[in-house]
PDB file of C-alpha atoms in Angstrom:
ATOM      1  CA  MET A   1      14.995   5.264 -10.850  1.00  0.00           C
ATOM      2  CA  GLY A   2      18.130   5.966  -8.855  1.00  0.00           C
ATOM      3  CA  SER A   3      20.579   4.388  -6.445  1.00  0.00           C
ATOM      4  CA  GLU A   4      23.900   4.877  -4.702  1.00  0.00           C
ATOM      5  CA  PRO A   5      26.528   4.959  -7.456  1.00  0.00           C
ATOM      6  CA  GLN A   6      28.584   1.793  -7.697  1.00  0.00           C
ATOM      7  CA  SER A   7      31.462   2.014 -10.259  1.00  0.00           C
ATOM      8  CA  ILE A   8      32.790  -1.490  -9.410  1.00  0.00           C
ATOM      9  CA  LEU A   9      30.638  -4.462  -8.475  1.00  0.00           C
ATOM     10  CA  PRO A  10      31.609  -5.803  -5.075  1.00  0.00           C
ATOM     11  CA  LYS A  11      32.969  -9.333  -5.010  1.00  0.00           C
ATOM     12  CA  TRP A  12      30.033 -10.584  -2.824  1.00  0.00           C
ATOM     13  CA  ALA A  13      27.658  -9.726  -5.555  1.00  0.00           C
ATOM     14  CA  SER A  14      28.856 -12.660  -7.674  1.00  0.00           C
ATOM     15  CA  LYS A  15      27.867 -14.973  -4.899  1.00  0.00           C
ATOM     16  CA  PRO A  16      24.188 -15.914  -4.184  1.00  0.00           C
ATOM     17  CA  CYS A  17      22.406 -12.771  -3.037  1.00  0.00           C
ATOM     18  CA  ILE A  18      19.031 -11.909  -1.442  1.00  0.00           C
ATOM     19  CA  MET A  19      16.956  -8.802  -1.961  1.00  0.00           C
ATOM     20  CA  GLY A  20      13.964  -7.088  -0.308  1.00  0.00           C
ATOM     21  CA  ILE A  21      11.490  -4.784  -2.004  1.00  0.00           C
ATOM     22  CA  ASP A  22       9.029  -2.377  -0.440  1.00  0.00           C
ATOM     23  CA  GLU A  23       7.232   0.888  -1.279  1.00  0.00           C
ATOM     24  CA  ALA A  24       6.555   4.240   0.394  1.00  0.00           C
ATOM     25  CA  GLY A  25       3.745   6.685  -0.457  1.00  0.00           C
ATOM     26  CA  ARG A  26       1.156   4.316  -1.992  1.00  0.00           C
ATOM     27  CA  GLY A  27      -1.882   6.020  -0.302  1.00  0.00           C
ATOM     28  CA  PRO A  28      -1.095   9.780  -0.139  1.00  0.00           C
ATOM     29  CA  VAL A  29      -2.710  12.275  -2.537  1.00  0.00           C
ATOM     30  CA  LEU A  30       0.501  14.284  -2.610  1.00  0.00           C
ATOM     31  CA  GLY A  31       3.985  13.465  -3.871  1.00  0.00           C
ATOM     32  CA  PRO A  32       5.626  10.452  -5.586  1.00  0.00           C
ATOM     33  CA  MET A  33       5.350   6.823  -4.844  1.00  0.00           C
ATOM     34  CA  VAL A  34       8.717   5.340  -4.255  1.00  0.00           C
ATOM     35  CA  TYR A  35       9.841   1.727  -4.596  1.00  0.00           C
ATOM     36  CA  GLY A  36      13.057   0.738  -2.787  1.00  0.00           C
ATOM     37  CA  CYS A  37      15.208  -2.404  -2.716  1.00  0.00           C
ATOM     38  CA  LEU A  38      17.957  -3.566  -0.544  1.00  0.00           C
ATOM     39  CA  TYR A  39      20.329  -6.418  -1.536  1.00  0.00           C
ATOM     40  CA  CYS A  40      23.276  -8.280  -0.037  1.00  0.00           C
ATOM     41  CA  ALA A  41      24.996 -11.696  -0.030  1.00  0.00           C
ATOM     42  CA  ARG A  42      22.942 -14.433   1.428  1.00  0.00           C
ATOM     43  CA  SER A  43      25.831 -15.195   3.849  1.00  0.00           C
ATOM     44  CA  TYR A  44      25.325 -11.689   5.194  1.00  0.00           C
ATOM     45  CA  GLU A  45      21.674 -12.331   6.221  1.00  0.00           C
ATOM     46  CA  LYS A  46      22.318 -13.069   9.813  1.00  0.00           C
ATOM     47  CA  THR A  47      24.468  -9.873  10.298  1.00  0.00           C
ATOM     48  CA  LEU A  48      21.689  -7.887   8.566  1.00  0.00           C
ATOM     49  CA  SER A  49      19.237  -8.933  11.275  1.00  0.00           C
ATOM     50  CA  THR A  50      21.465  -7.162  13.868  1.00  0.00           C
ATOM     51  CA  LEU A  51      21.414  -3.798  12.126  1.00  0.00           C
ATOM     52  CA  ASN A  52      18.099  -2.718  13.790  1.00  0.00           C
ATOM     53  CA  PHE A  53      16.213  -2.344  10.529  1.00  0.00           C
ATOM     54  CA  ALA A  54      12.492  -2.244  11.103  1.00  0.00           C
ATOM     55  CA  ASP A  55       9.309  -1.358   9.247  1.00  0.00           C
ATOM     56  CA  SER A  56       9.852   2.330   8.525  1.00  0.00           C
ATOM     57  CA  LYS A  57       6.379   3.210   9.683  1.00  0.00           C
ATOM     58  CA  THR A  58       7.275   2.266  13.235  1.00  0.00           C
ATOM     59  CA  LEU A  59      10.402   4.417  13.356  1.00  0.00           C
ATOM     60  CA  LYS A  60      10.718   8.126  13.865  1.00  0.00           C
ATOM     61  CA  GLU A  61      12.079  10.333  11.064  1.00  0.00           C
ATOM     62  CA  GLU A  62      15.491  10.872  12.886  1.00  0.00           C
ATOM     63  CA  LYS A  63      15.982   7.099  13.266  1.00  0.00           C
ATOM     64  CA  ARG A  64      15.129   6.411   9.646  1.00  0.00           C
ATOM     65  CA  GLU A  65      17.538   8.940   8.502  1.00  0.00           C
ATOM     66  CA  GLU A  66      20.304   7.528  10.720  1.00  0.00           C
ATOM     67  CA  LEU A  67      19.690   3.848   9.564  1.00  0.00           C
ATOM     68  CA  PHE A  68      19.641   5.095   5.863  1.00  0.00           C
ATOM     69  CA  GLU A  69      23.055   6.758   6.225  1.00  0.00           C
ATOM     70  CA  ASN A  70      24.458   3.629   7.984  1.00  0.00           C
ATOM     71  CA  LEU A  71      23.257   1.302   5.155  1.00  0.00           C
ATOM     72  CA  LYS A  72      24.606   3.691   2.492  1.00  0.00           C
ATOM     73  CA  ALA A  73      28.054   3.490   4.226  1.00  0.00           C
ATOM     74  CA  ASN A  74      27.908  -0.256   4.486  1.00  0.00           C
ATOM     75  CA  GLU A  75      29.949  -1.802   1.660  1.00  0.00           C
ATOM     76  CA  ALA A  76      28.214  -5.245   2.249  1.00  0.00           C
ATOM     77  CA  ILE A  77      24.805  -3.763   1.193  1.00  0.00           C
ATOM     78  CA  GLY A  78      23.501  -2.481  -2.090  1.00  0.00           C
ATOM     79  CA  TRP A  79      20.279  -0.454  -2.788  1.00  0.00           C
ATOM     80  CA  ALA A  80      18.269   1.196  -5.455  1.00  0.00           C
ATOM     81  CA  VAL A  81      15.044   3.184  -5.791  1.00  0.00           C
ATOM     82  CA  ASP A  82      12.408   3.878  -8.400  1.00  0.00           C
ATOM     83  CA  VAL A  83      10.691   7.303  -7.743  1.00  0.00           C
ATOM     84  CA  ILE A  84       7.243   7.497  -9.660  1.00  0.00           C
ATOM     85  CA  ASP A  85       6.180  11.126 -10.156  1.00  0.00           C
ATOM     86  CA  PRO A  86       2.634  12.023  -9.272  1.00  0.00           C
ATOM     87  CA  LYS A  87       2.043  13.269 -12.783  1.00  0.00           C
ATOM     88  CA  GLU A  88       3.117   9.846 -14.128  1.00  0.00           C
ATOM     89  CA  LEU A  89       0.837   8.116 -11.629  1.00  0.00           C
ATOM     90  CA  SER A  90      -2.201  10.218 -12.613  1.00  0.00           C
ATOM     91  CA  ALA A  91      -1.533  10.080 -16.254  1.00  0.00           C
ATOM     92  CA  LYS A  92      -1.367   6.160 -16.225  1.00  0.00           C
ATOM     93  CA  MET A  93      -4.487   5.895 -14.177  1.00  0.00           C
ATOM     94  CA  LEU A  94      -6.547   8.164 -16.327  1.00  0.00           C
ATOM     95  CA  LYS A  95      -5.341   7.323 -19.838  1.00  0.00           C
ATOM     96  CA  LYS A  96      -7.625   5.584 -22.280  1.00  0.00           C
ATOM     97  CA  ASN A  97      -6.236   2.194 -21.490  1.00  0.00           C
ATOM     98  CA  LYS A  98      -5.897   2.629 -17.763  1.00  0.00           C
ATOM     99  CA  ILE A  99      -3.038   1.240 -15.698  1.00  0.00           C
ATOM    100  CA  ASN A 100      -4.144   0.746 -12.125  1.00  0.00           C
ATOM    101  CA  LEU A 101      -2.005   1.354  -9.134  1.00  0.00           C
ATOM    102  CA  ASN A 102      -1.367  -2.363  -8.449  1.00  0.00           C
ATOM    103  CA  GLU A 103       0.009  -2.869 -12.019  1.00  0.00           C
ATOM    104  CA  ILE A 104       2.145   0.301 -11.596  1.00  0.00           C
ATOM    105  CA  SER A 105       3.552  -1.180  -8.304  1.00  0.00           C
ATOM    106  CA  HIS A 106       4.154  -4.614  -9.928  1.00  0.00           C
ATOM    107  CA  ASN A 107       6.072  -2.918 -12.803  1.00  0.00           C
ATOM    108  CA  SER A 108       8.186  -0.943 -10.461  1.00  0.00           C
ATOM    109  CA  ALA A 109       9.219  -3.923  -8.492  1.00  0.00           C
ATOM    110  CA  THR A 110       9.947  -5.836 -11.666  1.00  0.00           C
ATOM    111  CA  GLY A 111      12.043  -3.032 -12.884  1.00  0.00           C
ATOM    112  CA  LEU A 112      14.150  -2.966  -9.708  1.00  0.00           C
ATOM    113  CA  VAL A 113      14.769  -6.782 -10.023  1.00  0.00           C
ATOM    114  CA  THR A 114      15.790  -6.335 -13.648  1.00  0.00           C
ATOM    115  CA  ARG A 115      18.030  -3.450 -12.886  1.00  0.00           C
ATOM    116  CA  VAL A 116      19.926  -5.279 -10.138  1.00  0.00           C
ATOM    117  CA  LEU A 117      20.299  -8.349 -12.334  1.00  0.00           C
ATOM    118  CA  ASN A 118      21.688  -6.245 -15.192  1.00  0.00           C
ATOM    119  CA  MET A 119      24.275  -4.898 -12.893  1.00  0.00           C
ATOM    120  CA  GLY A 120      25.645  -8.439 -12.447  1.00  0.00           C
ATOM    121  CA  VAL A 121      24.214  -9.229  -9.016  1.00  0.00           C
ATOM    122  CA  LEU A 122      23.557 -13.020  -8.555  1.00  0.00           C
ATOM    123  CA  LEU A 123      19.993 -12.761  -7.124  1.00  0.00           C
ATOM    124  CA  THR A 124      18.694 -16.081  -5.873  1.00  0.00           C
ATOM    125  CA  GLU A 125      15.937 -15.012  -3.382  1.00  0.00           C
ATOM    126  CA  VAL A 126      13.798 -11.922  -3.448  1.00  0.00           C
ATOM    127  CA  TYR A 127      11.371 -10.927  -0.644  1.00  0.00           C
ATOM    128  CA  VAL A 128       8.494  -8.680  -1.483  1.00  0.00           C
ATOM    129  CA  ASP A 129       5.914  -6.819   0.508  1.00  0.00           C
ATOM    130  CA  THR A 130       2.744  -7.813  -1.378  1.00  0.00           C
ATOM    131  CA  VAL A 131       0.384  -5.586  -3.425  1.00  0.00           C
ATOM    132  CA  GLY A 132      -2.788  -7.453  -4.061  1.00  0.00           C
ATOM    133  CA  ASP A 133      -3.058 -11.233  -3.912  1.00  0.00           C
ATOM    134  CA  SER A 134       0.283 -12.502  -2.634  1.00  0.00           C
ATOM    135  CA  GLU A 135       0.204 -15.840  -4.540  1.00  0.00           C
ATOM    136  CA  LYS A 136      -0.818 -14.280  -7.830  1.00  0.00           C
ATOM    137  CA  TYR A 137       1.931 -11.835  -7.402  1.00  0.00           C
ATOM    138  CA  ARG A 138       4.485 -14.493  -6.609  1.00  0.00           C
ATOM    139  CA  VAL A 139       3.483 -16.518  -9.622  1.00  0.00           C
ATOM    140  CA  LYS A 140       3.744 -13.437 -11.872  1.00  0.00           C
ATOM    141  CA  LEU A 141       7.234 -12.675 -10.605  1.00  0.00           C
ATOM    142  CA  SER A 142       8.293 -16.252 -10.748  1.00  0.00           C
ATOM    143  CA  GLU A 143       7.295 -16.552 -14.430  1.00  0.00           C
ATOM    144  CA  ARG A 144       9.183 -13.430 -15.214  1.00  0.00           C
ATOM    145  CA  PHE A 145      12.323 -14.441 -13.383  1.00  0.00           C
ATOM    146  CA  PRO A 146      12.276 -18.339 -13.171  1.00  0.00           C
ATOM    147  CA  SER A 147      15.820 -18.592 -11.731  1.00  0.00           C
ATOM    148  CA  ILE A 148      14.813 -16.589  -8.608  1.00  0.00           C
ATOM    149  CA  LYS A 149      12.900 -17.800  -5.553  1.00  0.00           C
ATOM    150  CA  PHE A 150      10.299 -15.274  -4.482  1.00  0.00           C
ATOM    151  CA  ILE A 151       8.698 -14.834  -1.169  1.00  0.00           C
ATOM    152  CA  VAL A 152       5.722 -12.469  -1.343  1.00  0.00           C
ATOM    153  CA  ALA A 153       3.859 -11.794   1.969  1.00  0.00           C
ATOM    154  CA  LYS A 154       1.779  -9.227   3.727  1.00  0.00           C
ATOM    155  CA  LYS A 155       3.765  -7.188   6.334  1.00  0.00           C
ATOM    156  CA  ALA A 156       6.986  -8.438   4.880  1.00  0.00           C
ATOM    157  CA  ASP A 157       8.612  -5.207   6.070  1.00  0.00           C
ATOM    158  CA  SER A 158       8.097  -6.238   9.635  1.00  0.00           C
ATOM    159  CA  VAL A 159       9.113  -9.882   9.165  1.00  0.00           C
ATOM    160  CA  TYR A 160      12.215  -9.899   6.991  1.00  0.00           C
ATOM    161  CA  PRO A 161      15.086  -7.597   7.826  1.00  0.00           C
ATOM    162  CA  VAL A 162      16.017  -7.287   4.060  1.00  0.00           C
ATOM    163  CA  VAL A 163      12.566  -5.865   3.366  1.00  0.00           C
ATOM    164  CA  SER A 164      12.684  -3.694   6.446  1.00  0.00           C
ATOM    165  CA  GLY A 165      15.830  -2.187   5.012  1.00  0.00           C
ATOM    166  CA  ALA A 166      14.127  -1.611   1.660  1.00  0.00           C
ATOM    167  CA  SER A 167      11.269   0.017   3.537  1.00  0.00           C
ATOM    168  CA  ILE A 168      13.678   2.481   5.116  1.00  0.00           C
ATOM    169  CA  VAL A 169      15.303   3.253   1.736  1.00  0.00           C
ATOM    170  CA  ALA A 170      11.980   3.932   0.175  1.00  0.00           C
ATOM    171  CA  LYS A 171      10.557   6.092   2.917  1.00  0.00           C
ATOM    172  CA  VAL A 172      13.621   8.276   3.427  1.00  0.00           C
ATOM    173  CA  THR A 173      13.842   8.792  -0.325  1.00  0.00           C
ATOM    174  CA  ARG A 174      10.231   9.812  -0.476  1.00  0.00           C
ATOM    175  CA  ASP A 175      10.478  12.123   2.616  1.00  0.00           C
ATOM    176  CA  ARG A 176      13.455  13.935   1.088  1.00  0.00           C
ATOM    177  CA  ALA A 177      11.660  14.240  -2.274  1.00  0.00           C
ATOM    178  CA  LEU A 178       8.772  15.970  -0.561  1.00  0.00           C
ATOM    179  CA  ARG A 179      11.060  18.314   1.409  1.00  0.00           C
ATOM    180  CA  GLU A 180      12.866  19.279  -1.786  1.00  0.00           C
ATOM    181  CA  TRP A 181       9.975  19.412  -4.190  1.00  0.00           C
ATOM    182  CA  ALA A 182      10.120  22.330  -6.574  1.00  0.00           C
ATOM    183  CA  LEU A 183       6.614  23.964  -6.738  1.00  0.00           C
ATOM    184  CA  ASP A 184       7.363  26.012  -9.921  1.00  0.00           C
ATOM    185  CA  GLU A 185       3.988  26.429 -11.512  1.00  0.00           C
ATOM    186  CA  THR A 186       2.384  28.088  -8.446  1.00  0.00           C
ATOM    187  CA  ALA A 187       5.443  29.779  -6.923  1.00  0.00           C
ATOM    188  CA  GLU A 188       3.518  33.009  -5.952  1.00  0.00           C
ATOM    189  CA  GLY A 189       1.941  32.767  -2.531  1.00  0.00           C
ATOM    190  CA  ILE A 190       2.347  28.929  -2.222  1.00  0.00           C
ATOM    191  CA  ASN A 191       3.290  27.321   1.112  1.00  0.00           C
ATOM    192  CA  ARG A 192       4.768  24.020   1.962  1.00  0.00           C
ATOM    193  CA  SER A 193       2.600  23.301   5.067  1.00  0.00           C
ATOM    194  CA  PHE A 194       0.794  20.290   3.332  1.00  0.00           C
ATOM    195  CA  GLY A 195       1.028  17.945   6.152  1.00  0.00           C
ATOM    196  CA  SER A 196       1.536  14.164   5.702  1.00  0.00           C
ATOM    197  CA  GLY A 197      -0.080  14.117   2.230  1.00  0.00           C
ATOM    198  CA  TYR A 198      -2.722  11.573   3.186  1.00  0.00           C
ATOM    199  CA  PRO A 199      -6.321  12.310   2.260  1.00  0.00           C
ATOM    200  CA  GLY A 200      -7.640  12.284   5.830  1.00  0.00           C
ATOM    201  CA  ASP A 201      -5.015  14.689   7.196  1.00  0.00           C
ATOM    202  CA  PRO A 202      -6.633  18.145   8.054  1.00  0.00           C
ATOM    203  CA  GLU A 203      -3.546  20.009   7.145  1.00  0.00           C
ATOM    204  CA  THR A 204      -3.428  18.255   3.710  1.00  0.00           C
ATOM    205  CA  LYS A 205      -7.072  18.988   3.104  1.00  0.00           C
ATOM    206  CA  ALA A 206      -6.623  22.715   3.946  1.00  0.00           C
ATOM    207  CA  TRP A 207      -3.615  22.914   1.489  1.00  0.00           C
ATOM    208  CA  LEU A 208      -5.546  21.294  -1.270  1.00  0.00           C
ATOM    209  CA  GLU A 209      -8.416  23.743  -0.788  1.00  0.00           C
ATOM    210  CA  GLN A 210      -6.066  26.691  -0.678  1.00  0.00           C
ATOM    211  CA  HIS A 211      -4.090  25.706  -3.856  1.00  0.00           C
ATOM    212  CA  LYS A 212      -6.768  24.526  -6.201  1.00  0.00           C
ATOM    213  CA  HIS A 213      -7.220  26.346  -9.445  1.00  0.00           C
ATOM    214  CA  HIS A 214     -10.579  26.329 -11.120  1.00  0.00           C
ATOM    215  CA  ILE A 215      -9.089  25.967 -14.624  1.00  0.00           C
ATOM    216  CA  PHE A 216      -5.774  24.362 -14.205  1.00  0.00           C
ATOM    217  CA  GLY A 217      -6.431  22.050 -11.325  1.00  0.00           C
ATOM    218  CA  PHE A 218      -3.675  21.474  -8.744  1.00  0.00           C
ATOM    219  CA  PRO A 219       0.177  21.939  -8.630  1.00  0.00           C
ATOM    220  CA  THR A 220       2.073  18.916 -10.014  1.00  0.00           C
ATOM    221  CA  LEU A 221       2.744  17.726  -6.465  1.00  0.00           C
ATOM    222  CA  VAL A 222      -0.876  16.445  -6.365  1.00  0.00           C
ATOM    223  CA  ARG A 223      -2.100  13.162  -7.799  1.00  0.00           C
ATOM    224  CA  PHE A 224      -5.118  14.547  -9.561  1.00  0.00           C
ATOM    225  CA  SER A 225      -6.472  11.013 -10.446  1.00  0.00           C
ATOM    226  CA  TRP A 226      -7.146  10.375  -6.742  1.00  0.00           C
ATOM    227  CA  GLY A 227     -10.926  10.487  -5.897  1.00  0.00           C
ATOM    228  CA  THR A 228      -9.952  12.837  -3.011  1.00  0.00           C
ATOM    229  CA  CYS A 229      -9.561  15.654  -5.529  1.00  0.00           C
ATOM    230  CA  ASN A 230     -13.050  15.498  -6.959  1.00  0.00           C
ATOM    231  CA  SER A 231     -14.690  17.139  -4.075  1.00  0.00           C
ATOM    232  CA  TYR A 232     -12.531  20.297  -4.533  1.00  0.00           C
ATOM    233  CA  PHE A 233     -13.918  21.001  -7.982  1.00  0.00           C
ATOM    234  CA  LYS A 234     -17.651  21.156  -7.655  1.00  0.00           C
ATOM    235  CA  ASP A 235     -17.493  24.646  -9.194  1.00  0.00           C
ATOM    236  CA  ILE A 236     -14.737  23.915 -11.705  1.00  0.00           C
ATOM    237  CA  VAL A 237     -14.718  25.483 -15.124  1.00  0.00           C
ATOM    238  CA  GLU A 238     -15.909  22.983 -17.684  1.00  0.00           C
ATOM    239  CA  VAL A 239     -13.625  22.376 -20.660  1.00  0.00           C
ATOM    240  CA  LEU A 240     -14.994  21.041 -23.968  1.00  0.00           C
ATOM    241  CA  TRP A 241     -12.353  19.311 -26.176  1.00  0.00           C
ATOM    242  CA  GLU A 242     -12.598  19.074 -30.002  1.00  0.00           C
ATOM    243  CA  SER A 243     -11.150  15.527 -29.640  1.00  0.00           C
ATOM    244  CA  ASP A 244     -14.175  14.482 -27.514  1.00  0.00           C
ATOM    245  CA  LYS A 245     -16.421  15.704 -30.290  1.00  0.00           C
ATOM    246  CA  MET A 246     -14.439  13.747 -32.788  1.00  0.00           C
ATOM    247  CA  ASP A 247     -14.668  10.555 -30.716  1.00  0.00           C
ATOM    248  CA  GLU A 248     -18.466  10.951 -30.518  1.00  0.00           C
ATOM    249  CA  ASP A 249     -18.857  11.408 -34.233  1.00  0.00           C
ATOM    250  CA  CYS A 250     -16.524   8.489 -35.040  1.00  0.00           C
ATOM    251  CA  SER A 251     -18.473   6.196 -32.731  1.00  0.00           C
ATOM    252  CA  SER A 252     -21.815   7.282 -34.095  1.00  0.00           C
ATOM    253  CA  ASN A 253     -21.227   6.803 -37.813  1.00  0.00           C
ATOM    254  CA  GLY A 254     -17.771   5.394 -38.171  1.00  0.00           C
ATOM    255  CA  LYS A 255     -16.382   8.521 -39.888  1.00  0.00           C
ATOM    256  CA  ARG A 256     -14.247  11.349 -38.605  1.00  0.00           C
ATOM    257  CA  GLN A 257     -16.407  14.459 -39.030  1.00  0.00           C
ATOM    258  CA  LEU A 258     -13.750  16.980 -37.999  1.00  0.00           C
ATOM    259  CA  LYS A 259     -10.365  17.245 -39.560  1.00  0.00           C
ATOM    260  CA  LEU A 260      -7.267  18.486 -37.915  1.00  0.00           C
ATOM    261  CA  SER A 261      -6.448  20.592 -41.060  1.00  0.00           C
ATOM    262  CA  SER A 262      -9.609  22.593 -40.438  1.00  0.00           C
ATOM    263  CA  PHE A 263      -8.169  24.017 -37.237  1.00  0.00           C
ATOM    264  CA  GLY A 264      -5.390  25.964 -38.830  1.00  0.00           C
ATOM    265  CA  VAL A 265      -5.374  29.728 -38.406  1.00  0.00           C
ATOM    266  CA  THR A 266      -4.311  31.691 -41.445  1.00  0.00           C
ATOM    267  CA  ALA A 267      -4.995  35.207 -40.324  1.00  0.00           C
ATOM    268  CA  PRO A 268      -1.985  37.424 -39.373  1.00  0.00           C
ATOM    269  CA  LYS A 269      -0.953  37.281 -35.725  1.00  0.00           C
ATOM    270  CA  ARG A 270      -2.197  40.055 -33.506  1.00  0.00           C
ATOM    271  CA  LYS A 271       0.216  41.638 -31.125  1.00  0.00           C
ATOM    272  CA  SER A 272      -1.321  39.835 -28.192  1.00  0.00           C
ATOM    273  CA  GLU A 273      -0.761  36.539 -29.928  1.00  0.00           C
ATOM    274  CA  GLU A 274       2.856  37.410 -30.569  1.00  0.00           C
ATOM    275  CA  ILE A 275       3.379  38.155 -26.894  1.00  0.00           C
ATOM    276  CA  GLU A 276       1.775  34.881 -25.897  1.00  0.00           C
ATOM    277  CA  SER A 277       3.846  32.902 -28.418  1.00  0.00           C
ATOM    278  CA  SER A 278       7.025  34.492 -27.055  1.00  0.00           C
ATOM    279  CA  GLY A 279       6.275  33.349 -23.662  1.00  0.00           C
ATOM    280  CA  LYS A 280       5.964  36.923 -22.186  1.00  0.00           C
ATOM    281  CA  GLY A 281       2.981  37.277 -19.869  1.00  0.00           C
ATOM    282  CA  ARG A 282       2.082  33.673 -20.107  1.00  0.00           C
ATOM    283  CA  CYS A 283       0.324  31.942 -17.256  1.00  0.00           C
ATOM    284  CA  ARG A 284       2.851  30.273 -15.009  1.00  0.00           C
ATOM    285  CA  PHE A 285       1.060  26.940 -15.695  1.00  0.00           C
ATOM    286  CA  PHE A 286       2.153  27.073 -19.338  1.00  0.00           C
ATOM    287  CA  GLN A 287       5.613  28.357 -18.593  1.00  0.00           C
ATOM    288  CA  ALA A 288       6.432  25.505 -16.234  1.00  0.00           C
ATOM    289  CA  ARG A 289       5.359  23.004 -18.882  1.00  0.00           C
ATOM    290  CA  LYS A 290       7.010  24.870 -21.708  1.00  0.00           C
ATOM    291  CA  LEU A 291       3.683  24.865 -23.626  1.00  0.00           C
ATOM    292  CA  GLU A 292       3.500  27.021 -26.698  1.00  0.00           C
ATOM    293  CA  GLN A 293       0.611  28.447 -28.722  1.00  0.00           C
ATOM    294  CA  LEU A 294       0.234  26.769 -32.082  1.00  0.00           C
ATOM    295  CA  SER A 295      -1.514  28.429 -35.085  1.00  0.00           C
ATOM    296  CA  GLN A 296      -1.139  25.447 -37.446  1.00  0.00           C
ATOM    297  CA  PHE A 297      -1.397  21.679 -36.871  1.00  0.00           C
TER     298      PHE A 297
END
């Protein structure tokens, strides 16, 4: 989560304030999902409506960049973002106790409200572009923050200027993150022509096909939990995990049949193992993640 640094809280923040929350990048198979918020004094709301903020999807990139720089320079406005890495999205959606995208989104919005409150801003009204059922979402937020009035609505980014501003914050932050993304693990021969990142984009589809790996999957830019990815791995190498075997044995007779201690290797290291453990000659996938070979658990 990040925001424009504010060493001293402005005087207007101690008066009743409003805030808008919106996201960018919920649907793409590439890159992070970004939640953004914009807040200001309630007395500034009329002026806010004259700043030409609009739903970021209706604006060209140059206009979004211009508006973002303007709001950053405006001392009557505060903003913050939460950038959710594609690896984090996929890990949460594929873990044993799965966290779906709606819950991830709700948690991000809740985190932004908490962060701004902890800064000392007197939030009294928060406008949110809905994810899922708007009334259930409103009740959920109201129960968490009973002192704040929440307005949760579809297309809030095109109705409320404070949400339009948040939409611009989120969209520009995501666009910049994609442009500057470090593709470390597949640096050799990789290209950045991945299009919009949406599953239906022909350029995105071509990029996914070109950069799939039959063992290690996709670069970390890709949300590998997306169903879009499944079709690219019809001939993927099957991996059998000892932990899966343990789970099967535990569920069948209630006892763990395999013990971690039985996996220890006591034989002296061969020269090839020493090279691998030192990191020399290791696949770039392992180098990027700083993974090391273990001989003993």
